[in-house]
Amino acid sequence: MLAFLNQKYKKYPTEEENFIVLKNIIQLNQYEIRDNAACFATMPGSSVIVREHNRETNKDTYYTCADEGYQEQFEKALQNQAGMAGFSEPDVRSIRVCSVEGRKIVVKHYGVYIDASIAEFVIAAPHYLLQHFYLNGVCGRKSMGFGMIEYKGGVADDGRVYRASGGE
């Protein structure tokens, strides 16, 4: 956080001789996830990009909530992300996407139109994996601001979501 705070009041050039100045930083409350299932939603201005990259053809296939098999591709993307983050193989295999409700959007990203989703979804996994997804984002293009999610609450045994109250 300190490195980020040191960027205040510096000018960052943009197109056509314009610039951006970081003037104010507000840290939002964060929740500690203690359950092994949680409901998340995409944050305003962010969407989830689920993509499958083919190394032979160097092509990406993007999936959205409107596509058949989206839930399985979403789960696979989360498992890949957790594996690359160094979590154990049993933990990675335990990740399940239980439900997804959302809609497809098309986002222009560096001049290319990409299919993405704005959604609310339930993920079942060990609580420390859920915390990792909550703090670091999910799926593709996270460094570009995609995949930012907010914690909506835990999930009871009967599948009902109980809402989060106040960050810790």
mmCIF file of C-alpha atoms in Angstrom:
data_model
loop_
_atom_site.group_PDB
_atom_site.id
_atom_site.type_symbol
_atom_site.label_atom_id
_atom_site.label_comp_id
_atom_site.label_asym_id
_atom_site.label_seq_id
_atom_site.Cartn_x
_atom_site.Cartn_y
_atom_site.Cartn_z
ATOM 1 C CA MET A 1 0.000 0.000 0.000
ATOM 2 C CA LEU A 2 2.907 2.350 0.754
ATOM 3 C CA ALA A 3 4.206 2.148 -2.830
ATOM 4 C CA PHE A 4 0.748 3.079 -4.063
ATOM 5 C CA LEU A 5 0.489 6.000 -1.614
ATOM 6 C CA ASN A 6 3.787 7.349 -2.954
ATOM 7 C CA GLN A 7 2.100 7.810 -6.370
ATOM 8 C CA LYS A 8 -0.215 10.549 -5.080
ATOM 9 C CA TYR A 9 -0.084 13.877 -6.937
ATOM 10 C CA LYS A 10 2.118 12.519 -9.748
ATOM 11 C CA LYS A 11 1.060 13.218 -13.319
ATOM 12 C CA TYR A 12 0.401 10.189 -15.548
ATOM 13 C CA PRO A 13 0.141 11.014 -19.257
ATOM 14 C CA THR A 14 -2.812 9.791 -21.325
ATOM 15 C CA GLU A 15 -3.899 10.378 -24.919
ATOM 16 C CA GLU A 16 -3.869 13.766 -26.671
ATOM 17 C CA GLU A 17 -1.561 15.504 -24.193
ATOM 18 C CA ASN A 18 -3.909 14.915 -21.243
ATOM 19 C CA PHE A 19 -2.888 13.475 -17.905
ATOM 20 C CA ILE A 20 -4.329 11.886 -14.774
ATOM 21 C CA VAL A 21 -3.415 12.843 -11.203
ATOM 22 C CA LEU A 22 -4.116 10.505 -8.283
ATOM 23 C CA LYS A 23 -5.454 12.786 -5.557
ATOM 24 C CA ASN A 24 -7.388 10.622 -3.143
ATOM 25 C CA ILE A 25 -7.214 6.979 -2.024
ATOM 26 C CA ILE A 26 -9.987 5.321 -0.053
ATOM 27 C CA GLN A 27 -9.521 1.791 1.234
ATOM 28 C CA LEU A 28 -12.788 -0.101 1.343
ATOM 29 C CA ASN A 29 -13.694 -2.380 4.218
ATOM 30 C CA GLN A 30 -12.628 -5.965 3.696
ATOM 31 C CA TYR A 31 -14.371 -9.055 4.963
ATOM 32 C CA GLU A 32 -12.759 -12.129 6.401
ATOM 33 C CA ILE A 33 -14.394 -15.147 4.792
ATOM 34 C CA ARG A 34 -14.828 -17.996 7.250
ATOM 35 C CA ASP A 35 -17.200 -20.293 5.335
ATOM 36 C CA ASN A 36 -16.440 -22.830 2.636
ATOM 37 C CA ALA A 37 -18.996 -21.334 0.260
ATOM 38 C CA ALA A 38 -19.601 -17.686 -0.529
ATOM 39 C CA CYS A 39 -21.687 -15.501 -2.791
ATOM 40 C CA PHE A 40 -19.843 -12.875 -4.830
ATOM 41 C CA ALA A 41 -20.859 -10.270 -7.392
ATOM 42 C CA THR A 42 -18.832 -8.351 -9.913
ATOM 43 C CA MET A 43 -17.975 -4.879 -8.711
ATOM 44 C CA PRO A 44 -19.395 -1.838 -10.520
ATOM 45 C CA GLY A 45 -17.217 -1.047 -13.520
ATOM 46 C CA SER A 46 -15.641 -4.491 -13.543
ATOM 47 C CA SER A 47 -16.673 -7.684 -15.268
ATOM 48 C CA VAL A 48 -15.494 -11.283 -15.282
ATOM 49 C CA ILE A 49 -13.575 -12.518 -18.301
ATOM 50 C CA VAL A 50 -13.526 -16.286 -18.686
ATOM 51 C CA ARG A 51 -11.242 -17.306 -21.503
ATOM 52 C CA GLU A 52 -9.646 -20.410 -22.846
ATOM 53 C CA HIS A 53 -6.306 -19.976 -24.572
ATOM 54 C CA ASN A 54 -5.234 -22.405 -27.301
ATOM 55 C CA ARG A 55 -1.432 -22.508 -27.340
ATOM 56 C CA GLU A 56 -1.172 -24.152 -30.771
ATOM 57 C CA THR A 57 -3.241 -21.520 -32.581
ATOM 58 C CA ASN A 58 -2.520 -18.688 -30.095
ATOM 59 C CA LYS A 59 -6.267 -17.886 -30.083
ATOM 60 C CA ASP A 60 -8.516 -17.024 -27.158
ATOM 61 C CA THR A 61 -12.099 -18.202 -26.774
ATOM 62 C CA TYR A 62 -14.198 -16.055 -24.448
ATOM 63 C CA TYR A 63 -17.194 -17.416 -22.531
ATOM 64 C CA THR A 64 -20.104 -15.512 -20.994
ATOM 65 C CA CYS A 65 -23.135 -16.360 -18.849
ATOM 66 C CA ALA A 66 -25.136 -16.627 -22.064
ATOM 67 C CA ASP A 67 -22.983 -19.536 -23.333
ATOM 68 C CA GLU A 68 -23.641 -23.224 -22.810
ATOM 69 C CA GLY A 69 -21.023 -24.665 -20.444
ATOM 70 C CA TYR A 70 -20.089 -21.288 -18.942
ATOM 71 C CA GLN A 71 -20.248 -22.567 -15.374
ATOM 72 C CA GLU A 72 -17.780 -25.388 -16.153
ATOM 73 C CA GLN A 73 -15.385 -23.007 -17.941
ATOM 74 C CA PHE A 74 -15.626 -20.550 -15.041
ATOM 75 C CA GLU A 75 -14.799 -23.359 -12.609
ATOM 76 C CA LYS A 76 -11.864 -24.476 -14.766
ATOM 77 C CA ALA A 77 -10.523 -20.898 -14.901
ATOM 78 C CA LEU A 78 -10.736 -20.594 -11.093
ATOM 79 C CA GLN A 79 -8.943 -23.923 -10.693
ATOM 80 C CA ASN A 80 -6.173 -22.793 -13.057
ATOM 81 C CA GLN A 81 -5.836 -19.517 -11.174
ATOM 82 C CA ALA A 82 -5.609 -21.284 -7.798
ATOM 83 C CA GLY A 83 -3.079 -23.778 -9.144
ATOM 84 C CA MET A 84 -0.876 -21.010 -10.512
ATOM 85 C CA ALA A 85 -1.090 -19.231 -7.141
ATOM 86 C CA GLY A 86 0.462 -22.287 -5.484
ATOM 87 C CA PHE A 87 -2.496 -23.861 -3.693
ATOM 88 C CA SER A 88 -2.410 -27.643 -3.201
ATOM 89 C CA GLU A 89 -3.882 -29.958 -5.826
ATOM 90 C CA PRO A 90 -6.685 -31.280 -3.535
ATOM 91 C CA ASP A 91 -7.705 -27.691 -2.741
ATOM 92 C CA VAL A 92 -7.677 -26.760 -6.425
ATOM 93 C CA ARG A 93 -9.821 -29.765 -7.379
ATOM 94 C CA SER A 94 -12.326 -28.913 -4.627
ATOM 95 C CA ILE A 95 -13.332 -25.584 -6.231
ATOM 96 C CA ARG A 96 -16.939 -25.620 -7.434
ATOM 97 C CA VAL A 97 -19.046 -22.897 -9.007
ATOM 98 C CA CYS A 98 -22.518 -23.651 -7.690
ATOM 99 C CA SER A 99 -24.618 -21.047 -9.453
ATOM 100 C CA VAL A 100 -24.187 -18.112 -11.798
ATOM 101 C CA GLU A 101 -26.811 -15.469 -12.510
ATOM 102 C CA GLY A 102 -25.825 -12.629 -14.774
ATOM 103 C CA ARG A 103 -25.716 -11.204 -18.246
ATOM 104 C CA LYS A 104 -23.317 -10.905 -21.137
ATOM 105 C CA ILE A 105 -21.642 -7.618 -21.962
ATOM 106 C CA VAL A 106 -19.141 -6.646 -24.643
ATOM 107 C CA VAL A 107 -16.140 -4.584 -23.510
ATOM 108 C CA LYS A 108 -13.715 -2.659 -25.696
ATOM 109 C CA HIS A 109 -10.226 -3.403 -24.394
ATOM 110 C CA TYR A 110 -7.242 -1.873 -26.209
ATOM 111 C CA GLY A 111 -9.304 -1.606 -29.391
ATOM 112 C CA VAL A 112 -10.533 -5.220 -29.269
ATOM 113 C CA TYR A 113 -14.083 -6.181 -28.325
ATOM 114 C CA ILE A 114 -14.163 -8.882 -25.637
ATOM 115 C CA ASP A 115 -17.128 -10.881 -24.332
ATOM 116 C CA ALA A 116 -17.466 -10.637 -20.552
ATOM 117 C CA SER A 117 -20.069 -11.162 -17.825
ATOM 118 C CA ILE A 118 -21.587 -9.113 -15.056
ATOM 119 C CA ALA A 119 -22.833 -11.661 -12.564
ATOM 120 C CA GLU A 120 -23.579 -12.838 -9.079
ATOM 121 C CA PHE A 121 -22.240 -16.308 -8.332
ATOM 122 C CA VAL A 122 -21.623 -18.823 -5.559
ATOM 123 C CA ILE A 123 -18.245 -20.521 -5.187
ATOM 124 C CA ALA A 124 -17.633 -23.504 -2.913
ATOM 125 C CA ALA A 125 -13.997 -23.958 -1.867
ATOM 126 C CA PRO A 126 -11.870 -23.828 1.289
ATOM 127 C CA HIS A 127 -12.278 -20.461 3.007
ATOM 128 C CA TYR A 128 -8.660 -19.414 2.359
ATOM 129 C CA LEU A 129 -9.162 -19.943 -1.378
ATOM 130 C CA LEU A 130 -12.333 -17.854 -1.293
ATOM 131 C CA GLN A 131 -10.383 -15.147 0.557
ATOM 132 C CA HIS A 132 -7.698 -15.313 -2.165
ATOM 133 C CA PHE A 133 -10.289 -14.840 -4.932
ATOM 134 C CA TYR A 134 -11.942 -12.007 -2.993
ATOM 135 C CA LEU A 135 -8.684 -10.092 -2.483
ATOM 136 C CA ASN A 136 -7.048 -10.795 -5.864
ATOM 137 C CA GLY A 137 -9.961 -11.018 -8.278
ATOM 138 C CA VAL A 138 -11.061 -13.876 -10.504
ATOM 139 C CA CYS A 139 -10.285 -15.192 -13.977
ATOM 140 C CA GLY A 140 -8.638 -13.281 -16.802
ATOM 141 C CA ARG A 141 -7.237 -9.773 -17.243
ATOM 142 C CA LYS A 142 -7.182 -8.991 -13.509
ATOM 143 C CA SER A 143 -4.276 -6.588 -13.909
ATOM 144 C CA MET A 144 -6.459 -4.542 -16.268
ATOM 145 C CA GLY A 145 -9.244 -4.136 -13.702
ATOM 146 C CA PHE A 146 -11.389 -7.084 -14.727
ATOM 147 C CA GLY A 147 -12.495 -9.780 -12.292
ATOM 148 C CA MET A 148 -12.888 -7.542 -9.246
ATOM 149 C CA ILE A 149 -15.579 -9.029 -7.015
ATOM 150 C CA GLU A 150 -17.404 -8.038 -3.875
ATOM 151 C CA TYR A 151 -18.370 -10.411 -1.102
ATOM 152 C CA LYS A 152 -22.130 -10.618 -0.738
ATOM 153 C CA GLY A 153 -22.259 -13.179 2.071
ATOM 154 C CA GLY A 154 -21.947 -16.801 3.038
ATOM 155 C CA VAL A 155 -24.140 -19.670 1.922
ATOM 156 C CA ALA A 156 -26.187 -21.742 4.362
ATOM 157 C CA ASP A 157 -26.496 -25.532 4.035
ATOM 158 C CA ASP A 158 -29.900 -25.150 2.388
ATOM 159 C CA GLY A 159 -28.389 -22.907 -0.319
ATOM 160 C CA ARG A 160 -29.712 -19.580 0.951
ATOM 161 C CA VAL A 161 -27.288 -16.649 0.931
ATOM 162 C CA TYR A 162 -26.919 -14.678 4.141
ATOM 163 C CA ARG A 163 -25.700 -11.164 3.543
ATOM 164 C CA ALA A 164 -22.434 -9.782 4.785
ATOM 165 C CA SER A 165 -22.565 -6.945 7.282
ATOM 166 C CA GLY A 166 -19.702 -4.531 7.904
ATOM 167 C CA GLY A 167 -16.125 -5.290 6.843
ATOM 168 C CA GLU A 168 -13.639 -6.581 9.354
#
